PDB file of C-alpha atoms in Angstrom:
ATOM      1  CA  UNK S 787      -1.194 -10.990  -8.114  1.00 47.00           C
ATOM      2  CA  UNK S 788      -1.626 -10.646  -4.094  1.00 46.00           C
ATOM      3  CA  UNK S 789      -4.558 -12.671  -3.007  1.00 48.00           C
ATOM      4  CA  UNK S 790      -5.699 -10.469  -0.799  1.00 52.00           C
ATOM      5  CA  UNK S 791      -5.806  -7.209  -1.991  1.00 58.00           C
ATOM      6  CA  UNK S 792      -5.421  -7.783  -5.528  1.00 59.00           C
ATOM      7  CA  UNK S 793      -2.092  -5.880  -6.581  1.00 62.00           C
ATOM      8  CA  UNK S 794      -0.791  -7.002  -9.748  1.00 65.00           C
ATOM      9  CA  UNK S 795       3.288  -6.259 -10.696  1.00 65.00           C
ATOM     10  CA  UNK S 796       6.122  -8.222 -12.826  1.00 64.00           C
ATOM     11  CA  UNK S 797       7.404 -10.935 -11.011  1.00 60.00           C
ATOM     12  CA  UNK S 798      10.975  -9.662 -11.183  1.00 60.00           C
ATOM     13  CA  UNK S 799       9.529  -6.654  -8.796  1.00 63.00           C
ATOM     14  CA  UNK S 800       7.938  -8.629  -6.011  1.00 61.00           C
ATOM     15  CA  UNK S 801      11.028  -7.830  -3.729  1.00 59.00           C
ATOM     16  CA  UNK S 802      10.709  -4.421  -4.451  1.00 59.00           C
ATOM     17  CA  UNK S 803       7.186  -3.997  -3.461  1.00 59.00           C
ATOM     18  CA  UNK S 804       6.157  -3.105  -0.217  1.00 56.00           C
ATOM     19  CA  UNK S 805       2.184  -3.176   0.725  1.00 55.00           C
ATOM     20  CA  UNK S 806       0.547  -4.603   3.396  1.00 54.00           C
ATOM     21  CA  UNK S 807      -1.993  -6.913   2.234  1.00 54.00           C
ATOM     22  CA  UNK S 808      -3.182  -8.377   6.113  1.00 49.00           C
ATOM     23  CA  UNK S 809      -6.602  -6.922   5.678  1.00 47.00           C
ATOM     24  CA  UNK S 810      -9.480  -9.027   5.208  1.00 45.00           C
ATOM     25  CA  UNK S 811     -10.573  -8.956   1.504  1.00 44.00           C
ATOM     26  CA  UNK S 812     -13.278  -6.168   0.357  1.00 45.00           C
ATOM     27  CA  UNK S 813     -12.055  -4.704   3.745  1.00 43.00           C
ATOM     28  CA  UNK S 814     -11.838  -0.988   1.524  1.00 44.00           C
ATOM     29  CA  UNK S 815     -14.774  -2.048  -0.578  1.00 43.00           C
ATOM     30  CA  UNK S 816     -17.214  -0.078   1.265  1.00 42.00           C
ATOM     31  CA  UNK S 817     -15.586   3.675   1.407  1.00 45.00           C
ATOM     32  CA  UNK S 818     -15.141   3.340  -2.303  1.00 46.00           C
ATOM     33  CA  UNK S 819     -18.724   2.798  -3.147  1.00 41.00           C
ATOM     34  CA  UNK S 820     -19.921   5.241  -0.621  1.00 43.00           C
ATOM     35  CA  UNK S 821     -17.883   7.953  -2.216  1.00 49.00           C
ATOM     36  CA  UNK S 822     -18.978   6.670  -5.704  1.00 47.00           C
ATOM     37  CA  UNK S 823     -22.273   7.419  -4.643  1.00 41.00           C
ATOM     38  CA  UNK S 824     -21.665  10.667  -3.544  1.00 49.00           C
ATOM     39  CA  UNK S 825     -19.352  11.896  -6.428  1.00 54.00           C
ATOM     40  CA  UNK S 826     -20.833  14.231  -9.162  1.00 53.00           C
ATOM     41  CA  UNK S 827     -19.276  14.744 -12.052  1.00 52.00           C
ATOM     42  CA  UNK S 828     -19.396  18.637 -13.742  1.00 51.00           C
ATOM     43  CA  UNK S 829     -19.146  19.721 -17.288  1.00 47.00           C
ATOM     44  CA  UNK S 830     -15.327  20.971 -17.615  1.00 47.00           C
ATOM     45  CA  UNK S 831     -16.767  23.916 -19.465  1.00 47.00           C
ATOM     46  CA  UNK S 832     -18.372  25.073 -16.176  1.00 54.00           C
ATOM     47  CA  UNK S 833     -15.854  26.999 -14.553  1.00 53.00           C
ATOM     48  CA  UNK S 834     -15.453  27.077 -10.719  1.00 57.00           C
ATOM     49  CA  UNK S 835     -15.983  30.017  -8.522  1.00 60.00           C
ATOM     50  CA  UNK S 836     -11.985  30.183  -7.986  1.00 57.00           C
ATOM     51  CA  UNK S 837     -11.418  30.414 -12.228  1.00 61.00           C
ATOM     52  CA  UNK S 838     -13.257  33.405 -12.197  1.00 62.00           C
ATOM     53  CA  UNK S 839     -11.423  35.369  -9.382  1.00 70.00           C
ATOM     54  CA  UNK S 840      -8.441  37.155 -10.972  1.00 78.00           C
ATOM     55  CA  UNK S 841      -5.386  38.597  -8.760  1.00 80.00           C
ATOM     56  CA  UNK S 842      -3.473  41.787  -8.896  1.00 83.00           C
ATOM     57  CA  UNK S 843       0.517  41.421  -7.838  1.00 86.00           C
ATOM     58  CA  UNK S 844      -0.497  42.650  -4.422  1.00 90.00           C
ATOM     59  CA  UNK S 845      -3.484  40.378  -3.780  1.00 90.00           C
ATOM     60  CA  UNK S 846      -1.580  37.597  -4.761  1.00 91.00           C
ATOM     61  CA  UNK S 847       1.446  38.212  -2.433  1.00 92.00           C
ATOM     62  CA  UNK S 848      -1.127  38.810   0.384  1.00 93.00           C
ATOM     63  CA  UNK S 849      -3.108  35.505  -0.913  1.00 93.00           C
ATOM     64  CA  UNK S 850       0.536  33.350  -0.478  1.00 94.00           C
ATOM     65  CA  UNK S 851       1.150  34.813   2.821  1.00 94.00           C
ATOM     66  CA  UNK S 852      -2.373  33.616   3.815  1.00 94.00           C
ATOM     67  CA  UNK S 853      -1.938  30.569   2.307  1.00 95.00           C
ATOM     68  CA  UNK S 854       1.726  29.822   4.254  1.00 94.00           C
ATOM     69  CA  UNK S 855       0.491  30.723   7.555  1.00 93.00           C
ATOM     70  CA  UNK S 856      -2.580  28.021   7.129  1.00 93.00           C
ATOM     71  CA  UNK S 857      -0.365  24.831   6.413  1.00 89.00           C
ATOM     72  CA  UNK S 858       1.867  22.641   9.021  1.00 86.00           C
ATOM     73  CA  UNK S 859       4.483  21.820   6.895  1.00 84.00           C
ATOM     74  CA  UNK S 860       7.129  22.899   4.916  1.00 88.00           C
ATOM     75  CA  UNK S 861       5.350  23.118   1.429  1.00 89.00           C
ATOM     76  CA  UNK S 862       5.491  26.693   1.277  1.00 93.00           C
ATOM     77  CA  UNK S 863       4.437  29.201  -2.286  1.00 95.00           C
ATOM     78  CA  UNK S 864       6.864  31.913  -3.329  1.00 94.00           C
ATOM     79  CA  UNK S 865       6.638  34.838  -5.072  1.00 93.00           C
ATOM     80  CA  UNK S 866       9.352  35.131  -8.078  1.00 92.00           C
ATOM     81  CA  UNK S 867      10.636  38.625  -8.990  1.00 90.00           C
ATOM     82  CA  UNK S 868       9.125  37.937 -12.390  1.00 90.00           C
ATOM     83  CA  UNK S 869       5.449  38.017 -10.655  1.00 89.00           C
ATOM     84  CA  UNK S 870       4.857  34.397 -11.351  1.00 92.00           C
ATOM     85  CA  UNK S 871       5.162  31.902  -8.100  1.00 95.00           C
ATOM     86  CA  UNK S 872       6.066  28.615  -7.280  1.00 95.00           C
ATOM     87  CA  UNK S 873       4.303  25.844  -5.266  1.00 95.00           C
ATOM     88  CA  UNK S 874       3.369  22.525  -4.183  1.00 95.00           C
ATOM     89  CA  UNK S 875       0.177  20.571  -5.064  1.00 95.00           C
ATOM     90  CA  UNK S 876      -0.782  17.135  -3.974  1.00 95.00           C
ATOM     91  CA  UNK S 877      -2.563  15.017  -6.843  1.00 95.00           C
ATOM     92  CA  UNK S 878      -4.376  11.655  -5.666  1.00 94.00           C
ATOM     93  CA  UNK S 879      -4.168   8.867  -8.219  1.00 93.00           C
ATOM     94  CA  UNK S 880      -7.365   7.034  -8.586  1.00 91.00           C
ATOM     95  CA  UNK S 881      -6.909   4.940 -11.315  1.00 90.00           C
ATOM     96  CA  UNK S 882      -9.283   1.834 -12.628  1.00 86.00           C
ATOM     97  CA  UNK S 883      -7.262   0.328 -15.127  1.00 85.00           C
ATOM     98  CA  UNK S 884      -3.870  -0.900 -15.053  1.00 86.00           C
ATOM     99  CA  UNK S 885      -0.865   1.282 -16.300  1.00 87.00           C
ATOM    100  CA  UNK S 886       2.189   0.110 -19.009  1.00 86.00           C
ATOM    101  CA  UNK S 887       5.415   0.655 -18.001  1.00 85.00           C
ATOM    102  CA  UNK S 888       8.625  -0.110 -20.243  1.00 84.00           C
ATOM    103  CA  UNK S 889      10.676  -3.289 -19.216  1.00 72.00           C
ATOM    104  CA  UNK S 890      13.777  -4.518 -21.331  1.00 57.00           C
ATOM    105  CA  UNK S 891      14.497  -8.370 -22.123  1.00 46.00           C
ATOM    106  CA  UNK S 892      17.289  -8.988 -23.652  1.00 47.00           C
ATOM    107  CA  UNK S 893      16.919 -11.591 -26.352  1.00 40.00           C
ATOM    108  CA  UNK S 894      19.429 -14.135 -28.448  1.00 42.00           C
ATOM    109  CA  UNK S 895      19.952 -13.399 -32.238  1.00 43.00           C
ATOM    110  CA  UNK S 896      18.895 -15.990 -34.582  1.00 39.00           C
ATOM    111  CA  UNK S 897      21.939 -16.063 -36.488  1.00 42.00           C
ATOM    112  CA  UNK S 898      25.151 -17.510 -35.338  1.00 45.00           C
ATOM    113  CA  UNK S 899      23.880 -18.173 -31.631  1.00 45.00           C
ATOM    114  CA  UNK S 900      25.624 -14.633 -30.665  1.00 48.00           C
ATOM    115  CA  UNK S 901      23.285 -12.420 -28.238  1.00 49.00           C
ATOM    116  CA  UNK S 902      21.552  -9.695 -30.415  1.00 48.00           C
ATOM    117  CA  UNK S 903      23.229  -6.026 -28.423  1.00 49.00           C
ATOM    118  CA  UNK S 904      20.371  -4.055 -28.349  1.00 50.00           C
ATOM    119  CA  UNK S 905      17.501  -5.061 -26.106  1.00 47.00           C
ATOM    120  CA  UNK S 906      14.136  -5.685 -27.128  1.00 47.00           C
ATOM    121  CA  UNK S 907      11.328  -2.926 -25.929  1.00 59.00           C
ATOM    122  CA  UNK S 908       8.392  -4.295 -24.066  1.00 70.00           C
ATOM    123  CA  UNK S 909       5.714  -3.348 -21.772  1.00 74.00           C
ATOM    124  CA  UNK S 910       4.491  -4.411 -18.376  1.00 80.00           C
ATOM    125  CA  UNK S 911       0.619  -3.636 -17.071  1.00 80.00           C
ATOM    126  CA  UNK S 912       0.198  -3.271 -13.515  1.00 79.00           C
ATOM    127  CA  UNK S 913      -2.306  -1.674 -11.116  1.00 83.00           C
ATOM    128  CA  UNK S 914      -1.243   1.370  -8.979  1.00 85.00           C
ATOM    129  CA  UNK S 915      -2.020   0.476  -5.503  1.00 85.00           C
ATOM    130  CA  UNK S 916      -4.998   2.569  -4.035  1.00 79.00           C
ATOM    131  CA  UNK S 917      -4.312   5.606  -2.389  1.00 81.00           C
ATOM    132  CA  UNK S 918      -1.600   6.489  -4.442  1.00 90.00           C
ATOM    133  CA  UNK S 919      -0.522  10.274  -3.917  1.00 93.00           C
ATOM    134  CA  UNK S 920       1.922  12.638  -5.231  1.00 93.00           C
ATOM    135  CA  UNK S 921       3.172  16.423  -4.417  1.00 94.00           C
ATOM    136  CA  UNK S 922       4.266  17.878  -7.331  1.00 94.00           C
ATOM    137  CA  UNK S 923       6.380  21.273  -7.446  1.00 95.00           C
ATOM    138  CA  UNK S 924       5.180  23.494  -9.992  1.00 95.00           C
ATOM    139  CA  UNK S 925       4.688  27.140 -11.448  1.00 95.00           C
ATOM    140  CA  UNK S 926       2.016  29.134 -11.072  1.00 94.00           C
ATOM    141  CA  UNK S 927       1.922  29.018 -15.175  1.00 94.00           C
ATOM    142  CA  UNK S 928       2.349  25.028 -15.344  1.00 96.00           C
ATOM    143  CA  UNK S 929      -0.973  24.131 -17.066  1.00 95.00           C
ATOM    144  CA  UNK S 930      -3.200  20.829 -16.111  1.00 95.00           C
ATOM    145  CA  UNK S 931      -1.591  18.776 -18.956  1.00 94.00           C
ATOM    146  CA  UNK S 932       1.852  19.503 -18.173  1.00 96.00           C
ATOM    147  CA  UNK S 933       0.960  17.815 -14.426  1.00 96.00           C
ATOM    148  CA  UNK S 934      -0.760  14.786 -16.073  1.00 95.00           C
ATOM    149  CA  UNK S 935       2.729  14.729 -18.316  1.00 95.00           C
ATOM    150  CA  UNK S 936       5.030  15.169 -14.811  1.00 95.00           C
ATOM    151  CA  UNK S 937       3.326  12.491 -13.245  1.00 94.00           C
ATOM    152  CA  UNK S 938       3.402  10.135 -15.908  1.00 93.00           C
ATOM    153  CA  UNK S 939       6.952  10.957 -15.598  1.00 93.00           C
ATOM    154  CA  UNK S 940       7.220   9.579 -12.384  1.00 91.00           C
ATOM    155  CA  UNK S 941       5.918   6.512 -12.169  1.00 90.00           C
ATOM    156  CA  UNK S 942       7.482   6.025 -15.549  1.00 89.00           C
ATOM    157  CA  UNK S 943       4.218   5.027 -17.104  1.00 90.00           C
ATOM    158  CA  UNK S 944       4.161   5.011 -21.103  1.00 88.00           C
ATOM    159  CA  UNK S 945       0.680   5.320 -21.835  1.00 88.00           C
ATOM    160  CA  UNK S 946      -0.649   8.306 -24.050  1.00 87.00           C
ATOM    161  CA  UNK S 947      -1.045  11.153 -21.398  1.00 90.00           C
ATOM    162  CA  UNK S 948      -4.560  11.754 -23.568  1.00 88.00           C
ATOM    163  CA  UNK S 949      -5.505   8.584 -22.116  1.00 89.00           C
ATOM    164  CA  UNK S 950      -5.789  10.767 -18.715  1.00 93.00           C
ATOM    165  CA  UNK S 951      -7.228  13.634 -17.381  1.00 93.00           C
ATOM    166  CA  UNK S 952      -6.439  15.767 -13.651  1.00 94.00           C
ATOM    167  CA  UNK S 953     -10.200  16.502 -11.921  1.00 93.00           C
ATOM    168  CA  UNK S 954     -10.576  19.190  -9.341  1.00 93.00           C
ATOM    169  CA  UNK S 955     -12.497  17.725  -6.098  1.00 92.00           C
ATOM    170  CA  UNK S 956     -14.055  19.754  -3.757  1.00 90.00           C
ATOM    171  CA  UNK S 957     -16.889  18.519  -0.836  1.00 88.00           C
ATOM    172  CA  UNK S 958     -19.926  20.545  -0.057  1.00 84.00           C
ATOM    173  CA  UNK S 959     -22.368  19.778   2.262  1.00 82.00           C
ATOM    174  CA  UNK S 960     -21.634  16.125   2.160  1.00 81.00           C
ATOM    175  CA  UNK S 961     -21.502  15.875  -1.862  1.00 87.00           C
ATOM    176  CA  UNK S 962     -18.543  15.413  -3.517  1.00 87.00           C
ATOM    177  CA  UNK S 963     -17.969  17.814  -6.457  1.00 88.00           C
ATOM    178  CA  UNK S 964     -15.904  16.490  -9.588  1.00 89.00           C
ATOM    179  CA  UNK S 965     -14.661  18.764 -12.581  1.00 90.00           C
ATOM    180  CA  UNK S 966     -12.507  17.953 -14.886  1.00 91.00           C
ATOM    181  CA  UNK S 967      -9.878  20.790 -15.585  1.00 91.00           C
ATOM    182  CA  UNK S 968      -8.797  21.795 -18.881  1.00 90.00           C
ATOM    183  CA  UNK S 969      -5.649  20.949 -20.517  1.00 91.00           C
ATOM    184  CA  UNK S 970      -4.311  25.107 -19.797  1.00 92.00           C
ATOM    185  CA  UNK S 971      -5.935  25.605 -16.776  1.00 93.00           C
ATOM    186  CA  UNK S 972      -3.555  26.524 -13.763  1.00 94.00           C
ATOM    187  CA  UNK S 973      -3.589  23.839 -10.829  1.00 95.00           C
ATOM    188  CA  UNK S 974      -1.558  26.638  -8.838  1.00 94.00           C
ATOM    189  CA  UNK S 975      -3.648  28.886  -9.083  1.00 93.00           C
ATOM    190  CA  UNK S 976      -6.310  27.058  -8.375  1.00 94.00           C
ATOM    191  CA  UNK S 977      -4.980  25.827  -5.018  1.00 94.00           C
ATOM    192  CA  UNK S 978      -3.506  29.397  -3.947  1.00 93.00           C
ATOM    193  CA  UNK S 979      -7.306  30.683  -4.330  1.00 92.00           C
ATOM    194  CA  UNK S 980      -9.040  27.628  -3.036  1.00 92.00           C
ATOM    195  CA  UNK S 981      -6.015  27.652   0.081  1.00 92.00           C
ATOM    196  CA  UNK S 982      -4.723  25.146   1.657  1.00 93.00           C
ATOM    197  CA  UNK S 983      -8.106  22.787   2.509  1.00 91.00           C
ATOM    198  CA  UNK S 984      -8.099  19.164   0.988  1.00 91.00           C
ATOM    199  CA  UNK S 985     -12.021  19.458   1.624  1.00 89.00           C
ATOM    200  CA  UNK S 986     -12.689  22.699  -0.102  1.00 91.00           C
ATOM    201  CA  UNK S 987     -10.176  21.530  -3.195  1.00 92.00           C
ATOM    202  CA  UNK S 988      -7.973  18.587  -4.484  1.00 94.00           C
ATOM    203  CA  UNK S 989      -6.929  17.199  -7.131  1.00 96.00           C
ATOM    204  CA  UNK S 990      -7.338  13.902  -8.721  1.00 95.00           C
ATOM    205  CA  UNK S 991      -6.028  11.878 -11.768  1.00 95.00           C
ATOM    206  CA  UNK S 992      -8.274   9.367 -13.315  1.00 92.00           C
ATOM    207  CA  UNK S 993      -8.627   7.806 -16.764  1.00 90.00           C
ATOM    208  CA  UNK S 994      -9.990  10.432 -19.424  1.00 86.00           C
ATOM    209  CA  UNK S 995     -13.880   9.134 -19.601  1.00 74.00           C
ATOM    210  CA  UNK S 996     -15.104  10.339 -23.348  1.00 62.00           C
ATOM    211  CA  UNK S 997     -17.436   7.362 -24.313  1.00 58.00           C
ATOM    212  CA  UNK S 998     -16.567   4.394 -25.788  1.00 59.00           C
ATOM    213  CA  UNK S 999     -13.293   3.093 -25.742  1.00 64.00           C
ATOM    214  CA  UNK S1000     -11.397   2.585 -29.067  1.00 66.00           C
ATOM    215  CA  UNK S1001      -9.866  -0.568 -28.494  1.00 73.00           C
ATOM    216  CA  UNK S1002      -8.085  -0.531 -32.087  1.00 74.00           C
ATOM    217  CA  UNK S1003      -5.368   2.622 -30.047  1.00 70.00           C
ATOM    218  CA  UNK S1004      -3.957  -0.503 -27.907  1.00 76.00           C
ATOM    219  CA  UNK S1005      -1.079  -3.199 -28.896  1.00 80.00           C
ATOM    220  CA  UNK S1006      -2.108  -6.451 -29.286  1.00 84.00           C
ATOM    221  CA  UNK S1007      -0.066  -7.498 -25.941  1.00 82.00           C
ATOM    222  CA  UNK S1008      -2.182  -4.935 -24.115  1.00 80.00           C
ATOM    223  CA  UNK S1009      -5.038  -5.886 -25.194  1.00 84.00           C
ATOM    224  CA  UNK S1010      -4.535  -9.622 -24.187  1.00 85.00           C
ATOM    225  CA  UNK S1011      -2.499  -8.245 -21.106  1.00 84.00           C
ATOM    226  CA  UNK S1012      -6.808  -6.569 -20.324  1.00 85.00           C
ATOM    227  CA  UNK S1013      -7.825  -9.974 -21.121  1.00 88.00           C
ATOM    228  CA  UNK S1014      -5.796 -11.564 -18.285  1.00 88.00           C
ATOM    229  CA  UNK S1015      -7.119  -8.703 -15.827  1.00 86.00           C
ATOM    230  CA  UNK S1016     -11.145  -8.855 -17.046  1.00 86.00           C
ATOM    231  CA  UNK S1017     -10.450 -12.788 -16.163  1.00 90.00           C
ATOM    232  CA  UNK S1018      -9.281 -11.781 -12.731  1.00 88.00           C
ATOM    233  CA  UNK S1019     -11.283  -9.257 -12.079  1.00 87.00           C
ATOM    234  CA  UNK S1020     -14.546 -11.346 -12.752  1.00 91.00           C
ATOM    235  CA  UNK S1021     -13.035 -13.852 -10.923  1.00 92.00           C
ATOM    236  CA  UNK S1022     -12.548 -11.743  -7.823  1.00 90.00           C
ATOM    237  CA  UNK S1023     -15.990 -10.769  -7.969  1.00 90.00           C
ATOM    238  CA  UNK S1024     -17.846 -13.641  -8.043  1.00 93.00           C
ATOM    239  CA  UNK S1025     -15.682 -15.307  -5.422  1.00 92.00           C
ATOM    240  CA  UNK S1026     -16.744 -12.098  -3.731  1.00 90.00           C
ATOM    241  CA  UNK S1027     -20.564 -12.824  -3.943  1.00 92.00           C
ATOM    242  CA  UNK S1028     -19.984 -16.659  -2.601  1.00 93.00           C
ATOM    243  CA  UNK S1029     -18.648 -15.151  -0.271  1.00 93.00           C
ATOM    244  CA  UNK S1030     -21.161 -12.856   0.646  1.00 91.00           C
ATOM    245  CA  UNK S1031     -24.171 -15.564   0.104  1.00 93.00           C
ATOM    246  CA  UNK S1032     -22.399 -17.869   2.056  1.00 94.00           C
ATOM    247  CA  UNK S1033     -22.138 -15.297   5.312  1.00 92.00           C
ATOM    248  CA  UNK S1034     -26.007 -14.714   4.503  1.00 93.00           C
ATOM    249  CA  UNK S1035     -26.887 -18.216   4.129  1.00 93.00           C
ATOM    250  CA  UNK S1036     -24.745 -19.218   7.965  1.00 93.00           C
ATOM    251  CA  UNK S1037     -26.114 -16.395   9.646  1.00 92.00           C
ATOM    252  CA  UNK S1038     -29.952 -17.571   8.667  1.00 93.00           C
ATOM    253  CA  UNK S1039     -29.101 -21.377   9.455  1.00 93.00           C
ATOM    254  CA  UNK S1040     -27.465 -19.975  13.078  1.00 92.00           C
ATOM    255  CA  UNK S1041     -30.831 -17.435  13.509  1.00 92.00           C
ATOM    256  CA  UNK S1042     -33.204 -21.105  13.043  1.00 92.00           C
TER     257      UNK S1042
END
């Protein structure tokens, strides 16, 4: 656990980690409440104004040949002889609570002193670091869960994918917009009739909000792993508001 910014990993990993943690703490405090503030969240059985449009074959080729002369890079869509096309999509990861991933310890048997062969499964919690973002290529039939499942993927995390759910952002006159999309909606699609603009759509994956959590899903090592964390975490923040009351408190004693 960094002091400063608060990443947690195994301790085996520290030398593969690579963040830089200089910053004074609560230094990225500030842009997350403001945006927490302005974030509204939608009913996911609202659809946008981009679910409704539907395509012929010709207004979609014209649509990716808009779309590829708006970006500056090399993430280009193509059209597939089949009609269907292919694409890039960039999906922020804004997640609260820490992730499992599997790690193997290898343990002695009990009998006869002789190692056991096969390795014991476990799981190690850590936080993803803020700011976490990754381009996916996909189809322009790949639905919303199959993205959550492909990301997942890659970070190898083992946690139920229904523990998750990808939310379409979009900003309008300074509000941010959240929907969650629907397990077969197309992200694709989406983005090829939205274009190219982070502002006027993005996508985001954050824990699957539906009321109260049922703590009974979790293993017991996860749950005490959340124990550790809640410690931290309310340790953090009220060494955050000494902090704070202590600046207050030296800035009235320097004003007298």
């Amino acid at each position: 656990l960094s002091p400063d910014c608060s990443f947690t990993c195994h301790y085996r990993c520290r030398a593969l980690v690579r963040l830089d943690c200089s910053g004074p703490p609560g230094a990225g405090d500030e842009d997350d409440g403001h945006e927490q503030v302005l974030e509204k969240d939608t009913n996911v059985d609202e659809p946008s104004e981009w679910e409704k449009t539907e395509l012929d074959q010709t207004q979609v080729e014209q649509r990716i040949k808009e779309y590829n002369s708006q970006i500056n890079s090399n993430l280009f869509m193509s059209l597939n002889k089949d009609g269907s096309y292919t694409g890039f999509i960039k999906v922020q990861l804004k997640l609260v609570r820490p992730v499992s991933v599997p790690a193997t310890k290898r343990v002695p048997a009990l009998q006869g002193g002789r190692p056991h062969p096969q390795g014991v499964k476990r799981r190690t919690s850590f936080y993803l670091p803020k700011g976490t973002v990754k381009h996916l290529h996909i189809l322009s039939h790949t639905r919303a869960s199959e993205v959550i499942d492909a990301l997942l993927r890659k970070f190898t995390v083992v946690d139920n994918p229904r523990k998750f759910a990808l939310f379409e952002r979009s900003e309008k006159d300074e509000q941010v917009y959240l929907r969650k999309l629907g397990d077969d909606e197309k992200p694709l699609r989406l983005r090829l009739l939205a274009g190219p603009s982070e502002k006027v759509l993005s996508f985001v994956l954050k824990e699957n909000e539906t009321g109260e959590v049922n703590w009974d899903a979790f293993t017991l090592p996860e749950l005490h792993n959340f124990l550790l964390i809640l410690q931290r975490e309310e340790e953090e923040h009220l060494r955050r508001l000494r902090h704070r009351y202590a600046r207050c408190r030296q800035k009235m004693q320097e004003a007298l």
